[in-house]
Tab-separated table of C-alpha atoms and ligand atoms in Angstrom:
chain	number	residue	atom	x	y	z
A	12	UNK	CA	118.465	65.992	101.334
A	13	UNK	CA	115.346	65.316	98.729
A	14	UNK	CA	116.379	68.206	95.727
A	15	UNK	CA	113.013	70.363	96.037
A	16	UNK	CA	110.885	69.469	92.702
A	17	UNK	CA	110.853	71.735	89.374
A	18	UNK	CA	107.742	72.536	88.740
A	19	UNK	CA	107.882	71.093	85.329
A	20	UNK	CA	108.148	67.458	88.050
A	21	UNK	CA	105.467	68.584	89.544
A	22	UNK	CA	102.143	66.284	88.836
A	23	UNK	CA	99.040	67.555	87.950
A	24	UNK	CA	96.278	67.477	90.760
A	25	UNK	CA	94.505	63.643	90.620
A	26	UNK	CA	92.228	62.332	88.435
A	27	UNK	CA	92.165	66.109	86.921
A	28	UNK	CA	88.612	66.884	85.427
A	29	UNK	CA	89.226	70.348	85.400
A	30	UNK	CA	89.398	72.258	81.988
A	31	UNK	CA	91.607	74.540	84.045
A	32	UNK	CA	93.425	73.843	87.689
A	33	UNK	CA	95.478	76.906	88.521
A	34	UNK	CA	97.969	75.959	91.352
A	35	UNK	CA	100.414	78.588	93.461
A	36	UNK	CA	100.384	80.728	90.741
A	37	UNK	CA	102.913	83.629	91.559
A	38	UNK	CA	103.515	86.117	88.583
A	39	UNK	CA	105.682	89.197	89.385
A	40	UNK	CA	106.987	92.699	88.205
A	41	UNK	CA	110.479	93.585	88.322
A	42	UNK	CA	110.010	97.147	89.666
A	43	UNK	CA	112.798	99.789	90.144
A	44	UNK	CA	111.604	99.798	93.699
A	45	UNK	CA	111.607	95.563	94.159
A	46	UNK	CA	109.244	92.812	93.487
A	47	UNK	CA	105.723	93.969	92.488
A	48	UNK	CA	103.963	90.741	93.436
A	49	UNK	CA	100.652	91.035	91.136
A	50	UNK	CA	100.163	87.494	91.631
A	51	UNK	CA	101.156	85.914	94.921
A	52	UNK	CA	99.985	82.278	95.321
A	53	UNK	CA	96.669	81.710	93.108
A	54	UNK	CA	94.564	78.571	92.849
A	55	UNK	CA	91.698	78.604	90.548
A	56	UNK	CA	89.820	75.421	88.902
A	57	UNK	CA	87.062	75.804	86.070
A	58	UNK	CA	85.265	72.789	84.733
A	59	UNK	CA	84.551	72.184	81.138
A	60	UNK	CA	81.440	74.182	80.323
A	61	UNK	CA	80.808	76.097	83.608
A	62	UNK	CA	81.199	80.155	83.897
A	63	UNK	CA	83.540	81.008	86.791
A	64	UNK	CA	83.520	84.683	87.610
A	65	UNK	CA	86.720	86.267	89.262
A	66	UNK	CA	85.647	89.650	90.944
A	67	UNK	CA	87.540	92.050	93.317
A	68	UNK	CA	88.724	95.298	93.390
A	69	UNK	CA	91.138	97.314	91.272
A	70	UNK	CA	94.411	96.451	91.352
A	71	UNK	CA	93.667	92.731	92.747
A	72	UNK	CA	95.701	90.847	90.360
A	73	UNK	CA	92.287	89.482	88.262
A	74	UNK	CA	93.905	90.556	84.695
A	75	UNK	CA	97.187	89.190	85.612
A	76	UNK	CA	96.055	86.024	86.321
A	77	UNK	CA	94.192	86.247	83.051
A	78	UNK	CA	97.642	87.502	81.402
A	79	UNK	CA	99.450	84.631	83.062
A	80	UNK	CA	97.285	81.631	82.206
A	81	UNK	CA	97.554	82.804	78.198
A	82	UNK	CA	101.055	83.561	78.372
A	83	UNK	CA	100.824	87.489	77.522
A	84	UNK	CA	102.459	89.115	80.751
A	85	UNK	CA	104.201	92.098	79.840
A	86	UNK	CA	107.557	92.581	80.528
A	87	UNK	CA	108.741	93.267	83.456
A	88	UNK	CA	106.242	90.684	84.125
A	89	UNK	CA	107.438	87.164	84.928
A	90	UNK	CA	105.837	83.800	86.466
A	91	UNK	CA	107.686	83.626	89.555
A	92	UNK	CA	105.982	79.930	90.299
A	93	UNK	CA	103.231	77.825	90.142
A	94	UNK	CA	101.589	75.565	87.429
A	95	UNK	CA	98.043	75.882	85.194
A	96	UNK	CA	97.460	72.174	84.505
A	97	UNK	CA	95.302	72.448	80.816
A	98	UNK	CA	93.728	69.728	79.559
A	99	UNK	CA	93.835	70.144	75.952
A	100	UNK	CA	91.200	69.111	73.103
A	101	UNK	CA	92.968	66.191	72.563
A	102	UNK	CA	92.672	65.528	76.456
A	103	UNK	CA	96.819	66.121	77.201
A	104	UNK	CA	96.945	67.604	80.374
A	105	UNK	CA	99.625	70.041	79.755
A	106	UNK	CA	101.240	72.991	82.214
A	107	UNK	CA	100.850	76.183	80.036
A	108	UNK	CA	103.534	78.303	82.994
A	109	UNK	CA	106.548	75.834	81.717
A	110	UNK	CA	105.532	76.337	78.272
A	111	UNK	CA	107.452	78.938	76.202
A	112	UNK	CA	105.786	81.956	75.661
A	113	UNK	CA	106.469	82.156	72.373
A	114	UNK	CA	106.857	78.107	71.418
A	115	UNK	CA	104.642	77.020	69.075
A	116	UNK	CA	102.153	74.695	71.540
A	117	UNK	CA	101.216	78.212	73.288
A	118	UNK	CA	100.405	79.818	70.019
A	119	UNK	CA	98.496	76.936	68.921
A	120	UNK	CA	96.510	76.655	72.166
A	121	UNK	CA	96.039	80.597	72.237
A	122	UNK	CA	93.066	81.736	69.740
A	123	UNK	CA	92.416	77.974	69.240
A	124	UNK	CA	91.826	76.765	72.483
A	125	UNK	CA	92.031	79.262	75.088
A	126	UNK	CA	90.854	82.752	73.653
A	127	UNK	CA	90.158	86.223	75.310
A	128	UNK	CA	88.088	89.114	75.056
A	129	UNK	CA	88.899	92.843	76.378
A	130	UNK	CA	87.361	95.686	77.932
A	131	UNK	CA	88.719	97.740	74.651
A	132	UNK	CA	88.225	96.362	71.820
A	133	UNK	CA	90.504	98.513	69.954
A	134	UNK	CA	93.378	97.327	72.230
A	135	UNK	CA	93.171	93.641	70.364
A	136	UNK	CA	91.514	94.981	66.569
A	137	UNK	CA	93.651	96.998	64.079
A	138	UNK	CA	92.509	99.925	63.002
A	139	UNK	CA	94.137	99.384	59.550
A	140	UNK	CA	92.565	96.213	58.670
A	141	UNK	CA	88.919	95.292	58.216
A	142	UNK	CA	86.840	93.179	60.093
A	143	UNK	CA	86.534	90.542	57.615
A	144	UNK	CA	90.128	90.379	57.279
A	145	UNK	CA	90.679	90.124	60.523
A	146	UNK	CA	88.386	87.383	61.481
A	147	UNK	CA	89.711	85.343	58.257
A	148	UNK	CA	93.291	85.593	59.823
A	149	UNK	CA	92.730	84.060	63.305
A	150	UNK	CA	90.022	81.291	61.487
A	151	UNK	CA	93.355	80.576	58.944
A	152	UNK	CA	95.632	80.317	61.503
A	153	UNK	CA	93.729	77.899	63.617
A	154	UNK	CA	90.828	76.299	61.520
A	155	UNK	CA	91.531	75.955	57.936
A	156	UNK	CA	94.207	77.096	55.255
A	157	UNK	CA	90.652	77.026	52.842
A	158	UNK	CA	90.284	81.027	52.311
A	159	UNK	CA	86.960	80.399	50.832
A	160	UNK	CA	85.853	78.302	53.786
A	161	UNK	CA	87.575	81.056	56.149
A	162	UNK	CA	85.537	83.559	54.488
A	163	UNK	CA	81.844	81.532	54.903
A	164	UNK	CA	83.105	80.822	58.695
A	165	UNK	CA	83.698	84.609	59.167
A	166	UNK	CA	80.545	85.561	57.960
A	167	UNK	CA	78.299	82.868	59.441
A	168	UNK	CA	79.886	84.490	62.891
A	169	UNK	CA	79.342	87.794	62.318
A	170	UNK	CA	75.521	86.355	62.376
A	171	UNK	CA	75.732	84.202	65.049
A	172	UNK	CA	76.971	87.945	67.417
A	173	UNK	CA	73.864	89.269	66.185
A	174	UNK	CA	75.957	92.048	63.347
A	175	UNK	CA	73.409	93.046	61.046
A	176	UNK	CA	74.447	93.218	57.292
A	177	UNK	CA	77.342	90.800	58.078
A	178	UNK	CA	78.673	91.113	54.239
A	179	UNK	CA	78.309	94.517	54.375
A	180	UNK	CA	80.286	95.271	57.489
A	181	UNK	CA	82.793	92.118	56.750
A	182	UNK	CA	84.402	94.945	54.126
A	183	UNK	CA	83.770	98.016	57.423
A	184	UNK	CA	87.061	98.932	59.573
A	185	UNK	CA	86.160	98.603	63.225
A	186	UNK	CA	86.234	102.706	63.665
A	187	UNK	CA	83.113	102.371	61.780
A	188	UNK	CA	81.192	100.571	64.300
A	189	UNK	CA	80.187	101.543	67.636
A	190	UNK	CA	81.835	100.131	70.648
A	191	UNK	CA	78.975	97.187	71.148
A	192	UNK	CA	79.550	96.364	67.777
A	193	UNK	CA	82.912	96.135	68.150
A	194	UNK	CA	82.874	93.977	71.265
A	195	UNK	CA	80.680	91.410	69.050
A	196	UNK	CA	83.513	91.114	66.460
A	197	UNK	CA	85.677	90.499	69.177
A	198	UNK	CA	83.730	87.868	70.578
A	199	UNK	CA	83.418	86.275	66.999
A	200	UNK	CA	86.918	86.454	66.907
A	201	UNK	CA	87.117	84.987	70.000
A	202	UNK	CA	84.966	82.502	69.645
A	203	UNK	CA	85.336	82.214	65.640
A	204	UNK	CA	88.143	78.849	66.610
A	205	UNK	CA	85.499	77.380	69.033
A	206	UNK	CA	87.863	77.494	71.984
A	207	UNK	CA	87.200	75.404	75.347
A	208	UNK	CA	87.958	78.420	77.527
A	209	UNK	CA	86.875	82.165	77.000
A	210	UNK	CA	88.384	84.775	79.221
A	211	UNK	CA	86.470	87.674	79.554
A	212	UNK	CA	87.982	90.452	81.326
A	213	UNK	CA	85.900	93.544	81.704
A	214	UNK	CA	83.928	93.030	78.452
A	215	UNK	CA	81.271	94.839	79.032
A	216	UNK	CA	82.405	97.665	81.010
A	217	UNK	CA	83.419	100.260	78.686
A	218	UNK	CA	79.574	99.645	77.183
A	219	UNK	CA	76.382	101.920	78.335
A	220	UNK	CA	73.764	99.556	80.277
A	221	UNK	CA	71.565	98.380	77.838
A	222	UNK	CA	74.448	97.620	75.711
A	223	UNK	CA	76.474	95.877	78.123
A	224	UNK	CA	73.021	93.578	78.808
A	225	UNK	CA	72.876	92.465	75.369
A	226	UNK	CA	76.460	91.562	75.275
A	227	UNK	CA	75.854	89.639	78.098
A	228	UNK	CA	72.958	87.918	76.861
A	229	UNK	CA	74.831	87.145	73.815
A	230	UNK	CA	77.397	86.013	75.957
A	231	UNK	CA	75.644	83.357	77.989
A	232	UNK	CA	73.520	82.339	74.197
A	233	UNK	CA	77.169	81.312	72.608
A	234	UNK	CA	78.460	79.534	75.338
A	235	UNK	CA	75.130	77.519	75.276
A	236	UNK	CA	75.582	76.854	71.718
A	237	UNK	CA	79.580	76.444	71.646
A	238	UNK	CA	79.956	74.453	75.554
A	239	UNK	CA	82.809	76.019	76.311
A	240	UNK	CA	84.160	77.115	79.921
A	241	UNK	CA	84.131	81.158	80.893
A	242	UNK	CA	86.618	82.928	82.699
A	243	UNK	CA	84.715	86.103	83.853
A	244	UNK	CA	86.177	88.808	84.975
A	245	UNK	CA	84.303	91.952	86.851
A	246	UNK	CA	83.788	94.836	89.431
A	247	UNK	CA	80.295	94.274	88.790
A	248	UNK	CA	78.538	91.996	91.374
A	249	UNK	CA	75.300	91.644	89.086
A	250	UNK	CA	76.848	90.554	86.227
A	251	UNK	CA	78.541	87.725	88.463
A	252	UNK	CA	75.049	87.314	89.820
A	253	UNK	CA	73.679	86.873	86.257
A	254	UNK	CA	76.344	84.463	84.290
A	255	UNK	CA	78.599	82.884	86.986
A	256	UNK	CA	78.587	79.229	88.471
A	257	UNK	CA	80.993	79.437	90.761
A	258	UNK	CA	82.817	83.069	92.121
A	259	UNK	CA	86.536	83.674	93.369
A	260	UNK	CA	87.075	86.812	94.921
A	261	UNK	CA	90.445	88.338	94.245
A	262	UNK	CA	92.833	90.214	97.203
A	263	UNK	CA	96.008	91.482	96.686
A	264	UNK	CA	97.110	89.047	94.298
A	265	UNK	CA	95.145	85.922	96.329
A	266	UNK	CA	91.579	83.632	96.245
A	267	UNK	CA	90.375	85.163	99.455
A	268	UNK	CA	86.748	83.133	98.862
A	269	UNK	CA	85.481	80.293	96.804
A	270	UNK	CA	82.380	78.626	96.275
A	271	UNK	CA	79.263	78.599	94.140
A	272	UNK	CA	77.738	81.907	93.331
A	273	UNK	CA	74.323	81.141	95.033
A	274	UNK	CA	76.076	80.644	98.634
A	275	UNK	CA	78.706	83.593	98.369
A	276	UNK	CA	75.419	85.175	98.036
A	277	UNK	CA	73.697	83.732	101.019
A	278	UNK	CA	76.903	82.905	102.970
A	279	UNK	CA	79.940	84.915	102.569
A	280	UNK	CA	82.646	83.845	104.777
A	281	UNK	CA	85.327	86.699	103.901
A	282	UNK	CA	85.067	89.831	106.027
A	283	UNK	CA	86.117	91.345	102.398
A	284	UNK	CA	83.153	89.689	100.636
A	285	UNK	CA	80.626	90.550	103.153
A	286	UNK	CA	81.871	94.238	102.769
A	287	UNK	CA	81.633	93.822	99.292
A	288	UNK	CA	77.867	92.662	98.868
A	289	UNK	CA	77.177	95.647	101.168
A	290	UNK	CA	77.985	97.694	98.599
A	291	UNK	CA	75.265	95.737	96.180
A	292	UNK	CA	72.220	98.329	95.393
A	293	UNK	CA	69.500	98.432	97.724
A	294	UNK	CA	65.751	98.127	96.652
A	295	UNK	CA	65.917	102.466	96.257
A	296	UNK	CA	68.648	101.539	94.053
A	297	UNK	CA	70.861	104.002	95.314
A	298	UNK	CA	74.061	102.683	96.082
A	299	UNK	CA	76.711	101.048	93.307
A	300	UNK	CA	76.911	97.788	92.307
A	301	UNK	CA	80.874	98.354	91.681
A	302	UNK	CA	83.445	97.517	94.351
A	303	UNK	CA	84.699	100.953	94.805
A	304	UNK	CA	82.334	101.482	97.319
A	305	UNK	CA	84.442	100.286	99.905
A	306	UNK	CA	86.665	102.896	101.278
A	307	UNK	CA	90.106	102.644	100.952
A	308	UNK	CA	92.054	100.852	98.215
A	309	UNK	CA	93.891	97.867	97.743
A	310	UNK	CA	97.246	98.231	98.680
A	311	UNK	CA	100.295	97.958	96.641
A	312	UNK	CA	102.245	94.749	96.623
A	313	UNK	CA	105.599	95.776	96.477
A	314	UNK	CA	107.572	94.872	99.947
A	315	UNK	CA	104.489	94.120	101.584
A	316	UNK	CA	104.406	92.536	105.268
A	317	UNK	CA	103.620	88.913	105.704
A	318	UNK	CA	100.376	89.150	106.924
A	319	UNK	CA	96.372	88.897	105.661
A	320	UNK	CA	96.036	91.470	102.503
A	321	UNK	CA	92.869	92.861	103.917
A	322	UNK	CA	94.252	93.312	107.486
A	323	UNK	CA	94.674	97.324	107.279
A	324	UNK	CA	90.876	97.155	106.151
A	325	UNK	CA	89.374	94.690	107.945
A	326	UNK	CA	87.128	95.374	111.027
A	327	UNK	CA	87.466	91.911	112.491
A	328	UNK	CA	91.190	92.117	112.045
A	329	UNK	CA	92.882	90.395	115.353
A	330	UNK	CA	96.101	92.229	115.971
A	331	UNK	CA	99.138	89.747	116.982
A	332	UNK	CA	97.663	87.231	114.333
A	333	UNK	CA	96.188	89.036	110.987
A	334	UNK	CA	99.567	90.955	110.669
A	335	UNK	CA	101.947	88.205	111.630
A	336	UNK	CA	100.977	85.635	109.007
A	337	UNK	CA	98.910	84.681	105.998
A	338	UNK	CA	96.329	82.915	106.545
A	339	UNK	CA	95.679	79.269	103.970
A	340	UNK	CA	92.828	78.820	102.153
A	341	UNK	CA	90.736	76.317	103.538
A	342	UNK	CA	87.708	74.367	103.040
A	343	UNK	CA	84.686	75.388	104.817
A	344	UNK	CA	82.693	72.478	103.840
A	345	UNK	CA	82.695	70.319	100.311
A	346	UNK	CA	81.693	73.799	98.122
A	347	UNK	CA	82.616	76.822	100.112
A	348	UNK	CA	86.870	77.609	101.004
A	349	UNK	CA	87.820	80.887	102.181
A	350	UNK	CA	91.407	82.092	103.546
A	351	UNK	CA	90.431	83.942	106.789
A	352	UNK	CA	92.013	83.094	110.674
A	353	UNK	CA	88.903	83.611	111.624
A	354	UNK	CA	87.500	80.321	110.151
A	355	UNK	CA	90.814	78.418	110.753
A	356	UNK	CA	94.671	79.002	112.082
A	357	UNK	CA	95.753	76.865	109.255
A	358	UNK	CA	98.886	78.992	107.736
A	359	UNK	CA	100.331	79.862	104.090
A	360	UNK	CA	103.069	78.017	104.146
A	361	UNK	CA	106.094	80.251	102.550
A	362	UNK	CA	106.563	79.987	98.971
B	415	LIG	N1	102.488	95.823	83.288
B	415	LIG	C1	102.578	96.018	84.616
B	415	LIG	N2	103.705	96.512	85.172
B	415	LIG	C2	103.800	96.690	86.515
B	415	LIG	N3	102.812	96.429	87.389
B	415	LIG	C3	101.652	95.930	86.887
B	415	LIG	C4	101.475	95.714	85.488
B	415	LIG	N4	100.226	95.229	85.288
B	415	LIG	C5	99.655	95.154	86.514
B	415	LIG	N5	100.516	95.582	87.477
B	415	LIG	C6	100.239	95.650	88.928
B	415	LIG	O1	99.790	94.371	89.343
B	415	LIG	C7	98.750	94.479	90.312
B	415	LIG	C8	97.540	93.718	89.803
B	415	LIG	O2	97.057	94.367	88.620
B	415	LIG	P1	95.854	93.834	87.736
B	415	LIG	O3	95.872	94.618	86.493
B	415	LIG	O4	95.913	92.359	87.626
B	415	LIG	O5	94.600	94.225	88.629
B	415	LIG	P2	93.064	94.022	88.289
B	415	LIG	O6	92.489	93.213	89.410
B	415	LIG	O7	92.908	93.496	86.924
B	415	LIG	O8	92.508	95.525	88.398
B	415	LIG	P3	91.420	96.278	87.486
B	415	LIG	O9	90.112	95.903	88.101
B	415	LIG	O10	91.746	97.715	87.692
B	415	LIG	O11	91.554	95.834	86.077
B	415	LIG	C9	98.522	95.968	90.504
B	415	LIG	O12	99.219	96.383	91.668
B	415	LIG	C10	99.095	96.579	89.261
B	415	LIG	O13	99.559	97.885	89.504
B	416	LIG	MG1	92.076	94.257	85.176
């Protein structure tokens, strides 16, 4: 018998033009009570340049997968499986879940190629250093060992996010600006090592409306000017609406839906996307734009049954089939794949 392959044997998908190709990804938590499977079997692809928005409910795995494609899964955390094929700016395709997490071609790839922004701010700034010094650290690490030249870089992005009095508030610690202010120093940080991929989880969330627009705006500007790819992760079904390209919607640790954002507007497939674009505003504006207006939550997944995530809340769930298997993600037609029996009987085949 054939010795099953490693998946450091594993080949990259063909003629890979992908910035990102997520494959299988499977990243669990060692729980007390078993196996919290955050991540259970994950494909995502981004091209270079394009915005790809990740949305679903709380607890859906989205920030995992984040966590898991830079390397920064907390312990008990673990990738179970899977590869994330990278091609890198010198155009080596390399597999960043067999790198080491703390080896030095993940910490040279994290900040200076691949970098991510938070919904807090003060989770990834210190409170103790300023903002100038801070941006000067990640621009020496990656950029240049010229402190001078660190310094001019640092500045010239505190501009380019818009910070009025940059060389005033270079010397400021971040509890001295407000939180949109803070979110722009993060995304000069972020951006500050022009990176190929941005992750965005939740940026904007924590921010009041008009706020959160700006960022947004500011957003979409910098990736103009910079080309780089965006990971975007939301609740929010207008933002998606407003800066993605293409949309995978998140269940229970799986792509449940893929395709570009105009059809999973027209044309959602998913039972659990159509309920979720029910839950858009109307025209008398008076229902949410965030997911938790479907009742019900997501379940946990720890010893859950073999069978569709979104069977318990599905009402086109087919009893004797939904909660017997999973189904596979399939392709609908060249731009549109969705994982529901009823589109196809094709089935996950077991890890
Ligand atoms: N550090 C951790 N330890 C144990 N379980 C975790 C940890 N982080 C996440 N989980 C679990 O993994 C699953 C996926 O969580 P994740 O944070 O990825 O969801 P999410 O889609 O980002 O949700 P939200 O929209 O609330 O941010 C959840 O069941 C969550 O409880
Ligand atoms: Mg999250």
């Amino acid at each position: 018998m054939k010795a099953p392959l490693t998946s450091k044997q594993i080949p990259p998908p063909p003629q890979m033009t992908n910035l990102l190709a997520v494959r299988s990804l499977r990243t669990y938590f060692k729980t007390d009570e078993g196996l919290l499977k955050a991540v259970d079997g994950v494909d995502l692809d981004i091209a270079p340049g394009t915005t790809v928005g990740v949305i679903g409910e709380s607890g859906s795995g989205k920030s995992v997968t984040a966590q898991s494609v830079m390397r920064i899964v907390p312990k008990p955390g673990f990738i179970a499986n899977g590869q994330i094929w990278f091609r890198r700016k010198n155009h080596q395709l390399v597999d960043l879940a067999s790198l080491s997490p703390r080896g030095t071609e993940i910490r040279a790839i994290r900040g200076g190629e691949i970098s991510m922004i938070f919904q807090e701010p003060m989770t990834s700034l210190s409170p103790v250093h300023t903002i100038g010094n801070q941006l000067m650290e990640a621009i020496l690490l990656h950029r240049t060992k010229d402190k001078q030249a660190a310094r001019e870089i640092a500045l010239d992005m505190l501009t380019r996010v818009e910070i009025s009095n940059p060389t005033q508030r270079f010397n400021e610690y971040p509890h001295q600006l407000s939180g949109g202010m803070r979110q722009r120093v993060m995304i000069a940080m972020a951006l500050s090592c022009h990176p190929s991929l941005l992750i965005a989880d939740e940026p904007t969330t924590a921010l009041d409306v008009t706020v959160q627009a700006q960022v947004l705006e500011l957003l979409k500007h910098l990736q103009d000017e910079f080309g780089m790819a965006v990971m975007y992760i939301t609740h929010n079904l207008g933002v998606i609406a407003e800066i993605a390209d293409q949309v995978n919607v998140m269940y229970l640790g799986r792509v449940v839906e893929r395709t570009h954002t105009v059809e999973l507007f027209k044309n959602p497939l998913h039972p659990y996307t159509q309920r979720l674009l029910q839950s858009i505003p109307r025209l008398d504006g008076r229902s949410r734009t965030h997911l938790d207006a479907i009742e019900g939550n997501v379940p946990i997944p720890l010893n859950f049954p073999r069978q569709c995530g979104f069977y318990s809340r599905c009402s086109k769930a087919v009893p004797g089939r939904c909660d017997v298997s999973v189904p596979a993600l399939v392709k609908i037609d060249d731009q549109h794949d969705v994982r529901c029996f009823l589109y196809s009987d094709e089935e996950e085949p077991l890890p």
